[in-house]
Every structure is written in structure tokens, then in C-alpha cells.
PDB file of C-alpha atoms in Angstrom:
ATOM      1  CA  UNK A   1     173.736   8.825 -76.150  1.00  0.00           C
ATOM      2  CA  UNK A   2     171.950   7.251 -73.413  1.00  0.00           C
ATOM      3  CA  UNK A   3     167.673   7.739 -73.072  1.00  0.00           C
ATOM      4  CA  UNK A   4     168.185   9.433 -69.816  1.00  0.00           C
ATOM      5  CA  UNK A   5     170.169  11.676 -71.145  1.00  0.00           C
ATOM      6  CA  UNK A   6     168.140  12.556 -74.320  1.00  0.00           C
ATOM      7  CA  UNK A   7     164.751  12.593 -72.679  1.00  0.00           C
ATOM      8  CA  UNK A   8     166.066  15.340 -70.596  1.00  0.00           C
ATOM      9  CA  UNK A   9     167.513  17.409 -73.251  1.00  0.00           C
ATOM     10  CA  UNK A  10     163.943  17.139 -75.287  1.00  0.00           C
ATOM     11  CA  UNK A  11     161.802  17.181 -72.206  1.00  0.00           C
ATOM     12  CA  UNK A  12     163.591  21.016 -71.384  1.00  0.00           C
ATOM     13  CA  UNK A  13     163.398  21.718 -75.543  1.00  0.00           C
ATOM     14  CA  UNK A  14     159.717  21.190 -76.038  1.00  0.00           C
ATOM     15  CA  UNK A  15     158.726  23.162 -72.656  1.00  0.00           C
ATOM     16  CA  UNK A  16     160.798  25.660 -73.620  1.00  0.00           C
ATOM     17  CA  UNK A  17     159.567  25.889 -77.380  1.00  0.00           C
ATOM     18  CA  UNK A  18     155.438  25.561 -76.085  1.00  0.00           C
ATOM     19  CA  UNK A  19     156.269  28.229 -73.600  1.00  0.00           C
ATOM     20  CA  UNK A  20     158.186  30.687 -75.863  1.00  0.00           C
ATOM     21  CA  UNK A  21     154.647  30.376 -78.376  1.00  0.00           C
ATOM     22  CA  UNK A  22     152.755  30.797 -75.454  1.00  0.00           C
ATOM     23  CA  UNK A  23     154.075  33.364 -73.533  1.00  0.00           C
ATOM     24  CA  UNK A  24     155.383  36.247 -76.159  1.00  0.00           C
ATOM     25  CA  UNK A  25     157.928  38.677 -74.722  1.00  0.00           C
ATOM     26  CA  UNK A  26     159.696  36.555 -72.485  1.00  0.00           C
ATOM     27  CA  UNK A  27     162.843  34.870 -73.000  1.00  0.00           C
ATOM     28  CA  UNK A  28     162.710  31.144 -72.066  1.00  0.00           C
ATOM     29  CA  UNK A  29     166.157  28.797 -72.375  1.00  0.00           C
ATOM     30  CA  UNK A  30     167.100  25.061 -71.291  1.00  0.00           C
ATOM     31  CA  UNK A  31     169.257  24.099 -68.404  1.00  0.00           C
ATOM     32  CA  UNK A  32     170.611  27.798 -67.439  1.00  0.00           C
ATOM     33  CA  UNK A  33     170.755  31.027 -68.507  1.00  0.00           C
ATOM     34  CA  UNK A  34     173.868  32.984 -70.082  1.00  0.00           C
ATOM     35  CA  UNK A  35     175.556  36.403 -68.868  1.00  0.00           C
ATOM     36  CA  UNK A  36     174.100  36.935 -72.368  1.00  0.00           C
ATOM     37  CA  UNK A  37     170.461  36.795 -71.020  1.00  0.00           C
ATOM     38  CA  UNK A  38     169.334  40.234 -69.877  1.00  0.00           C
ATOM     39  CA  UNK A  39     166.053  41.089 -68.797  1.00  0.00           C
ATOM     40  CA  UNK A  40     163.083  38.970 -67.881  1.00  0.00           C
ATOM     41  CA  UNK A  41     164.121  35.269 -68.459  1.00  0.00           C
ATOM     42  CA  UNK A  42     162.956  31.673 -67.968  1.00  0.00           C
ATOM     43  CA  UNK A  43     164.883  28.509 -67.376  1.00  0.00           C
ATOM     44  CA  UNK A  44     163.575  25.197 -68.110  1.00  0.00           C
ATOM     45  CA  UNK A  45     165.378  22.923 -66.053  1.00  0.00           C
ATOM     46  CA  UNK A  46     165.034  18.998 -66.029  1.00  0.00           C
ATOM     47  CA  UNK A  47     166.411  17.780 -62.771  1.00  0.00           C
ATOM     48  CA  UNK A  48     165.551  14.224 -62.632  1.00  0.00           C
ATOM     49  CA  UNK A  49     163.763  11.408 -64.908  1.00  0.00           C
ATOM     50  CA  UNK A  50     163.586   7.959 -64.050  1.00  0.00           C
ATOM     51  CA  UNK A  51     161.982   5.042 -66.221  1.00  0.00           C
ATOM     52  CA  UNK A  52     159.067   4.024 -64.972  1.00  0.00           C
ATOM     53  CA  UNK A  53     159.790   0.271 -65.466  1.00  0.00           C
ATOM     54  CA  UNK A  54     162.623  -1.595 -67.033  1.00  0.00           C
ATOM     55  CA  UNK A  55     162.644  -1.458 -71.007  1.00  0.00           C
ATOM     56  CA  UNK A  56     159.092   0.434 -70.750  1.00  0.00           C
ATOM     57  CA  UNK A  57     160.881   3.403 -72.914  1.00  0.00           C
ATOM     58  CA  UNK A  58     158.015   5.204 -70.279  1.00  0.00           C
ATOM     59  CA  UNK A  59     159.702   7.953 -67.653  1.00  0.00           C
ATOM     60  CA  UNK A  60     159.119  10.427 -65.151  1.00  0.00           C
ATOM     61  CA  UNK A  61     160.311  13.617 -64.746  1.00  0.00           C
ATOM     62  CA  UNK A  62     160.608  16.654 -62.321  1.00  0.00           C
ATOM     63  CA  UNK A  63     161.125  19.868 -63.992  1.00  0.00           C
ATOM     64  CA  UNK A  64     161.696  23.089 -62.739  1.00  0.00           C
ATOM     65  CA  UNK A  65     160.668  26.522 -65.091  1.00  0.00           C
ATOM     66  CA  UNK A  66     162.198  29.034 -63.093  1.00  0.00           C
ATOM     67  CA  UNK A  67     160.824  32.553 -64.193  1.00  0.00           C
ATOM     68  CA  UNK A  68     163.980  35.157 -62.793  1.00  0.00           C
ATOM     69  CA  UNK A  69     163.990  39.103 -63.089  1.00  0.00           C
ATOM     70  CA  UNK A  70     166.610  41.477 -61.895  1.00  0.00           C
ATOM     71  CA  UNK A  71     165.245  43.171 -58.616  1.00  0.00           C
ATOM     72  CA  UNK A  72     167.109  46.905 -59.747  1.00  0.00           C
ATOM     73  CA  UNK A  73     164.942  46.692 -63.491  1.00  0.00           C
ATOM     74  CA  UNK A  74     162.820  49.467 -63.599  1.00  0.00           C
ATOM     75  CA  UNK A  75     159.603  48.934 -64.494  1.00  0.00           C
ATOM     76  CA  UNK A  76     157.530  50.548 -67.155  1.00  0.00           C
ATOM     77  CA  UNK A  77     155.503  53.621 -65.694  1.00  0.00           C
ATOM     78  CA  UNK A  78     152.287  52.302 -63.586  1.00  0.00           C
ATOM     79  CA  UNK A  79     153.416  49.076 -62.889  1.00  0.00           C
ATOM     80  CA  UNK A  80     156.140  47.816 -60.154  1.00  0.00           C
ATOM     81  CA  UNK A  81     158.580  44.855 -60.497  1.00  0.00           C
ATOM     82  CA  UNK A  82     156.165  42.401 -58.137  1.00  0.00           C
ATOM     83  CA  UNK A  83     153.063  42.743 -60.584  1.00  0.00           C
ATOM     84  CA  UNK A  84     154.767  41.735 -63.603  1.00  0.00           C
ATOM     85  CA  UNK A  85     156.509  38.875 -61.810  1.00  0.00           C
ATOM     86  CA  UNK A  86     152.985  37.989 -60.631  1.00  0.00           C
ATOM     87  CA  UNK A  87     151.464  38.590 -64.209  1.00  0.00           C
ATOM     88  CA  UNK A  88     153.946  36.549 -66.147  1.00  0.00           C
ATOM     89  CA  UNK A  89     153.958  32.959 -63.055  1.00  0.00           C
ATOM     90  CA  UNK A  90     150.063  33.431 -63.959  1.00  0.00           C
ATOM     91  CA  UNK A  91     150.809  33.656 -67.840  1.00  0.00           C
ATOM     92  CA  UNK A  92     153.091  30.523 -67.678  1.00  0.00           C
ATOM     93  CA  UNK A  93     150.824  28.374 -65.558  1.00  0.00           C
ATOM     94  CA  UNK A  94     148.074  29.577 -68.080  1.00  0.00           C
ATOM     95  CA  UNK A  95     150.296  28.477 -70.867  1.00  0.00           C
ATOM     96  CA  UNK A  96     151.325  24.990 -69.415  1.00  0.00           C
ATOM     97  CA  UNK A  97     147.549  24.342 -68.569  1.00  0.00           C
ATOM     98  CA  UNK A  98     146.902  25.213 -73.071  1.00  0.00           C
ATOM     99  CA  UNK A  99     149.753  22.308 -73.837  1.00  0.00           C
ATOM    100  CA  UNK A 100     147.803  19.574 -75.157  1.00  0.00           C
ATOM    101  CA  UNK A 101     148.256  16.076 -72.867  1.00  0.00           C
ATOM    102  CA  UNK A 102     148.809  13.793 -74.215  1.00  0.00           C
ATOM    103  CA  UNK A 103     150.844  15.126 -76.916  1.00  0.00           C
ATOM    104  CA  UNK A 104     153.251  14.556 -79.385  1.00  0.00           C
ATOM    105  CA  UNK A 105     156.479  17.054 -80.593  1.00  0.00           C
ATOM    106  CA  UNK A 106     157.527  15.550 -83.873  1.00  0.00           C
ATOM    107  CA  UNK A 107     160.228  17.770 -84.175  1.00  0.00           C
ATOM    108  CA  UNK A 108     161.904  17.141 -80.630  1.00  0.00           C
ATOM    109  CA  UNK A 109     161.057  13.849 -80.873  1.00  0.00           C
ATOM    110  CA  UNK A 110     158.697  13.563 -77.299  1.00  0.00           C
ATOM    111  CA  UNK A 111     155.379  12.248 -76.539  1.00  0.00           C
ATOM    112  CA  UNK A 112     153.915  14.335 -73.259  1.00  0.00           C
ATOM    113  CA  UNK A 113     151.436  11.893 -71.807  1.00  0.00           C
ATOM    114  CA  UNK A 114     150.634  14.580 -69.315  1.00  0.00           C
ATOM    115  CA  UNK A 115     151.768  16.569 -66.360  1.00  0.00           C
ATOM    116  CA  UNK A 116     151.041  18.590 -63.196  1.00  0.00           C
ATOM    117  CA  UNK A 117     151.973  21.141 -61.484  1.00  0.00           C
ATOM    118  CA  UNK A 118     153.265  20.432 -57.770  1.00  0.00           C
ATOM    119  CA  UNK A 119     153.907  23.552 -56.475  1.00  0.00           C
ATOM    120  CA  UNK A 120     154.799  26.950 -57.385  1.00  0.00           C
ATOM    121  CA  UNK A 121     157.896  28.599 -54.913  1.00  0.00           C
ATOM    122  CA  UNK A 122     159.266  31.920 -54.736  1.00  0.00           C
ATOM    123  CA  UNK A 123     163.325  32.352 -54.183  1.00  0.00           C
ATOM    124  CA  UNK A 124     165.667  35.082 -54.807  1.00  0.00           C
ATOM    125  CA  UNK A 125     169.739  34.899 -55.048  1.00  0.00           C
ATOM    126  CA  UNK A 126     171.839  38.134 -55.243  1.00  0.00           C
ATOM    127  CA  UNK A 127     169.851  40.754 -57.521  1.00  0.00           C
ATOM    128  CA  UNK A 128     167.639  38.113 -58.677  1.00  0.00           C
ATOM    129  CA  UNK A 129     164.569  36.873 -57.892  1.00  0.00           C
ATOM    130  CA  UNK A 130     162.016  34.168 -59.362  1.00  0.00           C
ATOM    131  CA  UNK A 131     159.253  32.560 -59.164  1.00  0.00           C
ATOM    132  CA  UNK A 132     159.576  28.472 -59.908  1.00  0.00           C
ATOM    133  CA  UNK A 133     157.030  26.328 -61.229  1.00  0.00           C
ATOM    134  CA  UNK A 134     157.650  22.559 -59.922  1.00  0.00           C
ATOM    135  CA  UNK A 135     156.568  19.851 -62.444  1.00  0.00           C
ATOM    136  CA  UNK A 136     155.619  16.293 -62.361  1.00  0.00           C
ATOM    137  CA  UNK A 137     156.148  14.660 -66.123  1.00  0.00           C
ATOM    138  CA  UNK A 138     155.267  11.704 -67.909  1.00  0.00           C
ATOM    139  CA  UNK A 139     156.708  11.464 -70.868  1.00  0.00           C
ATOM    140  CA  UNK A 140     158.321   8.751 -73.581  1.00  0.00           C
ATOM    141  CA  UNK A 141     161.059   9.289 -76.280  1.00  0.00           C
ATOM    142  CA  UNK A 142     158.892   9.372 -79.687  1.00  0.00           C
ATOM    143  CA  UNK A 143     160.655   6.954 -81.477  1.00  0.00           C
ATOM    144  CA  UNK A 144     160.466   4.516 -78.668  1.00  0.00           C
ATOM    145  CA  UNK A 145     156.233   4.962 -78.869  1.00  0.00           C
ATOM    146  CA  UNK A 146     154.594   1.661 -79.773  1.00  0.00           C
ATOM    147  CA  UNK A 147     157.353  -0.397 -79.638  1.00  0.00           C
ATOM    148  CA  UNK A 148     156.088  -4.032 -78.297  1.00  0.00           C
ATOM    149  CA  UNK A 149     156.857  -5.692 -74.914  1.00  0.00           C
ATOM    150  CA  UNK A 150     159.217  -8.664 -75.371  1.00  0.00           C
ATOM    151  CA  UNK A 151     157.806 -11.266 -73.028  1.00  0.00           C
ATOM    152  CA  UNK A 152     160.218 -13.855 -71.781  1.00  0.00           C
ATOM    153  CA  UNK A 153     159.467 -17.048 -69.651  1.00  0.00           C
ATOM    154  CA  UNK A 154     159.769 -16.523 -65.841  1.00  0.00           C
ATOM    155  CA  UNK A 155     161.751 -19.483 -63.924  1.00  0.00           C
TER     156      UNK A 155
END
């Protein structure tokens, strides 16, 4: 399995095990959601990582946490569809800011060496509609931590 490749899979895994800790009562998945998925969900989507520097084992990443809810749900009494939505994009960037950086996920196997958040975009598709948080990542494959440059002669 190539690093790419796995540094997205546990790049989308760890964000969406901090965030389902951190934000209780909401659904969160990697890569897309199911016809399974009802309700309130959120995706954690890794679109792009890119090494840093040859053989660094160093990478950055853009993900996307896309927050979606069905426009027809009715809302509990007192409330409307728009405040929740605004309510839980406040209660996720709350939770990403409580993710310690740098950090390390022993069991996915990731060291977060931080992050920001680049924007934050509304959309809506069909009966959906989200809010999506835009990330920039830096981030390393744990077992990869530590490992020494190999120096070679130049010309």
C-alpha cells in the first residue's frame, strides 16, 4: 500500500474518531456517507496530500469535514433547521480547535503536527445542505516519525 494512500485513509480516521468524542450526537464517517446514514451526518473527506519533500515521510493535506442535514427534517420544537446547522459548524470548529497539535494517534498510526482552518463554505445539493469546513494539514505516518535523513554526496 503506497504512503499516499495510507496517510489519507488515517488522516480521515483520526478526524473522524477526535470529532465523534468531541461532538456527541452526530454521526461523523470517512470518505462518504451511505444510503444507510440518516439524519444529521459528517463526512471527513481527504482530497489531496502531497509530501512535503522527497523521502521526508512529512505531507500536506487538504481535508474537507462536510457537516450535511436533510432540508425536509423537522426540527425539535423551538428550534429551526438553520440554528442547529449553525450550532453544530460552531461545535465542530470548537472541537477541531480542542485536538491537541502536535499530536500523536497511536492507534491510527498518525502524528498531527498541526492544522488550520481555511475557510468554512456553505453548499446544498438536492434535499441536502451543509456546511464544509476546509482544512490545511500537516501530518506524518507514525511509524515513519524519527526515522533519519540518509545524506548522499551531491556531484
Amino acid at each position: 500500500m503506497s504512503d499516499l494512500f495510507q496517510i489519507k485513509e488515517r488522516l480521515a480516521k483520526v478526524f473522524v474518531s477526535e470529532l465523534t468524542v468531541r461532538v456527541p450526537g452526530t454521526t461523523f464517517v470517512a470518505g462518504r456517507r451511505s444510503t444507510a446514514d440518516t439524519g444529521v451526518v459528517g463526512v471527513v473527506k481527504v482530497d489531496r496530500v502531497d509530501e512535503i519533500a522527497p523521502d521526508t515521510g512529512v505531507y500536506n493535506g487538504e481535508v474537507a469535514i462536510i457537516l450535511l442535514r436533510n432540508m425536509d427534517e423537522k426540527p425539535p420544537a423551538g428550534t429551526t433547521n438553520e440554528g442547529l446547522q449553525s450550532k453544530l459548524a460552531a461545535d465542530v470548529e470548537k472541537a477541531l480547535n480542542q485536538i491537541p497539535r502536535p499530536g500523536v494517534d497511536d492507534e491510527t498510526g498518525i502524528v498531527l503536527n498541526g492544522w488550520v482552518i481555511e475557510d468554512i463554505a456553505e453548499a446544498s445539493d438536492g434535499q441536502d445542505y451543509a456546511d464544509i469546513v476546509f482544512l490545511k494539514v500537516g501530518c506524518q505516518l507514525l511509524e515513519k516519525r524519527g526515522e533519519p535523513d540518509v545524506q548522499h554526496p551531491v556531484g
